């Protein structure tokens, strides 16, 4: 069994880019389609909205939006891993804290994990479009 690369997972998205068909499921509503003259700037604006604030000052991320997309994707993967470990550490979270706040903290972790999965899919779609249109 071999590891699947993004291009293999995003085959339908790649065919959409050149077809004029509607956006694939999961395309972020805040990002113009790749055929738009506003696509690259819209994609960068959206990606910087998902990135840590300190990244906005990094020139290379403005010049190479594919690198920005890849870094945002990895950042979301780290968020997912953190949320997963927080849910596993429910006992640790509840040490010295009432059970209600600990349960709420675990619920927040689960919500963040779901958000990271959804956004990760969207970022992969945008990243593929940036690679294809540049």
Tab-separated table of C-alpha atoms in Angstrom:
chain	number	residue	atom	x	y	z
A	1	UNK	CA	0.000	0.000	0.000
A	2	UNK	CA	1.484	3.365	-0.981
A	3	UNK	CA	0.894	6.768	0.555
A	4	UNK	CA	-1.630	8.836	-1.342
A	5	UNK	CA	-0.431	12.235	-2.519
A	6	UNK	CA	-2.628	15.335	-2.560
A	7	UNK	CA	-2.919	15.224	-6.331
A	8	UNK	CA	-4.363	11.711	-6.155
A	9	UNK	CA	-6.892	12.717	-3.504
A	10	UNK	CA	-7.866	15.859	-5.373
A	11	UNK	CA	-8.284	14.422	-8.845
A	12	UNK	CA	-11.921	15.626	-9.161
A	13	UNK	CA	-10.903	19.095	-7.932
A	14	UNK	CA	-8.156	19.290	-10.542
A	15	UNK	CA	-10.600	18.412	-13.342
A	16	UNK	CA	-13.010	21.066	-12.053
A	17	UNK	CA	-10.383	23.783	-12.362
A	18	UNK	CA	-10.325	23.570	-16.144
A	19	UNK	CA	-13.927	22.609	-16.829
A	20	UNK	CA	-16.011	25.653	-15.943
A	21	UNK	CA	-18.196	23.438	-13.726
A	22	UNK	CA	-19.400	24.609	-10.297
A	23	UNK	CA	-16.948	24.459	-7.429
A	24	UNK	CA	-16.441	21.055	-5.823
A	25	UNK	CA	-18.051	20.276	-2.473
A	26	UNK	CA	-16.152	21.982	0.291
A	27	UNK	CA	-14.822	24.927	-1.736
A	28	UNK	CA	-14.600	27.843	0.730
A	29	UNK	CA	-17.284	30.421	0.014
A	30	UNK	CA	-14.924	33.301	0.818
A	31	UNK	CA	-12.498	32.370	-1.979
A	32	UNK	CA	-13.299	33.413	-5.545
A	33	UNK	CA	-13.077	30.649	-8.154
A	34	UNK	CA	-9.700	30.098	-9.835
A	35	UNK	CA	-11.029	31.601	-13.072
A	36	UNK	CA	-11.524	34.952	-11.296
A	37	UNK	CA	-8.875	37.667	-11.499
A	38	UNK	CA	-9.370	38.000	-7.717
A	39	UNK	CA	-8.638	34.331	-7.001
A	40	UNK	CA	-5.011	34.543	-5.827
A	41	UNK	CA	-5.574	37.585	-3.607
A	42	UNK	CA	-8.818	36.134	-2.240
A	43	UNK	CA	-7.092	32.838	-1.512
A	44	UNK	CA	-4.221	34.598	0.284
A	45	UNK	CA	-6.627	36.715	2.337
A	46	UNK	CA	-8.585	33.614	3.361
A	47	UNK	CA	-5.455	31.592	4.150
A	48	UNK	CA	-3.939	34.412	6.231
A	49	UNK	CA	-7.245	34.471	8.159
A	50	UNK	CA	-6.574	30.854	9.165
A	51	UNK	CA	-2.876	31.356	9.913
A	52	UNK	CA	-1.270	32.674	13.098
A	53	UNK	CA	-1.267	36.493	13.005
A	54	UNK	CA	2.522	36.689	12.998
A	55	UNK	CA	2.667	35.042	9.544
A	56	UNK	CA	1.183	38.111	7.825
A	57	UNK	CA	4.557	39.880	8.008
A	58	UNK	CA	6.409	37.092	6.185
A	59	UNK	CA	7.152	38.258	2.634
A	60	UNK	CA	7.741	34.748	1.295
A	61	UNK	CA	4.187	33.747	2.228
A	62	UNK	CA	2.802	36.679	0.215
A	63	UNK	CA	5.017	35.886	-2.759
A	64	UNK	CA	4.334	32.133	-2.767
A	65	UNK	CA	0.715	31.449	-1.780
A	66	UNK	CA	1.171	27.706	-2.372
A	67	UNK	CA	3.735	27.721	0.455
A	68	UNK	CA	1.254	29.658	2.604
A	69	UNK	CA	-1.455	27.080	1.852
A	70	UNK	CA	0.845	24.190	2.709
A	71	UNK	CA	1.896	25.839	5.988
A	72	UNK	CA	-1.726	26.548	6.913
A	73	UNK	CA	-2.580	22.914	6.164
A	74	UNK	CA	0.208	21.751	8.504
A	75	UNK	CA	-0.925	24.242	11.148
A	76	UNK	CA	-4.438	22.772	10.959
A	77	UNK	CA	-3.009	19.267	11.271
A	78	UNK	CA	-1.206	20.362	14.437
A	79	UNK	CA	-4.468	21.830	15.745
A	80	UNK	CA	-6.163	18.511	15.045
A	81	UNK	CA	-3.432	16.608	16.889
A	82	UNK	CA	-3.663	18.971	19.866
A	83	UNK	CA	-7.437	18.601	20.031
A	84	UNK	CA	-7.109	14.823	19.858
A	85	UNK	CA	-4.615	14.713	22.727
A	86	UNK	CA	-6.720	17.103	24.816
A	87	UNK	CA	-9.685	14.779	24.459
A	88	UNK	CA	-7.472	11.877	25.546
A	89	UNK	CA	-6.244	13.900	28.512
A	90	UNK	CA	-9.681	14.474	30.022
A	91	UNK	CA	-8.466	13.136	33.371
A	92	UNK	CA	-5.561	15.575	33.359
A	93	UNK	CA	-7.840	18.463	32.406
A	94	UNK	CA	-10.133	17.651	35.318
A	95	UNK	CA	-7.351	17.533	37.932
A	96	UNK	CA	-8.110	20.338	40.363
A	97	UNK	CA	-11.090	21.467	38.284
A	98	UNK	CA	-14.768	20.611	38.637
A	99	UNK	CA	-16.050	18.044	36.152
A	100	UNK	CA	-18.253	20.530	34.282
A	101	UNK	CA	-15.400	22.820	33.102
A	102	UNK	CA	-13.287	19.780	32.184
A	103	UNK	CA	-16.131	18.367	30.087
A	104	UNK	CA	-16.550	21.759	28.396
A	105	UNK	CA	-12.830	21.848	27.619
A	106	UNK	CA	-13.079	18.414	25.988
A	107	UNK	CA	-16.108	19.596	23.980
A	108	UNK	CA	-14.106	22.608	22.784
A	109	UNK	CA	-11.314	20.252	21.710
A	110	UNK	CA	-13.752	18.125	19.746
A	111	UNK	CA	-15.229	21.198	18.062
A	112	UNK	CA	-11.741	22.426	17.117
A	113	UNK	CA	-10.922	18.997	15.689
A	114	UNK	CA	-14.051	19.052	13.505
A	115	UNK	CA	-13.230	22.584	12.368
A	116	UNK	CA	-9.632	21.597	11.543
A	117	UNK	CA	-10.823	18.658	9.429
A	118	UNK	CA	-13.281	20.810	7.453
A	119	UNK	CA	-10.813	23.640	6.942
A	120	UNK	CA	-8.040	21.185	6.059
A	121	UNK	CA	-10.158	19.856	3.188
A	122	UNK	CA	-10.871	23.398	1.996
A	123	UNK	CA	-7.204	24.371	2.208
A	124	UNK	CA	-6.234	21.315	0.127
A	125	UNK	CA	-8.715	22.376	-2.575
A	126	UNK	CA	-7.375	25.936	-2.614
A	127	UNK	CA	-3.761	24.718	-2.557
A	128	UNK	CA	-4.396	22.504	-5.584
A	129	UNK	CA	-6.037	25.391	-7.415
A	130	UNK	CA	-3.096	27.688	-6.598
A	131	UNK	CA	-0.668	25.066	-7.927
A	132	UNK	CA	-2.664	24.621	-11.113
A	133	UNK	CA	-3.295	28.298	-11.883
A	134	UNK	CA	0.213	29.670	-11.251
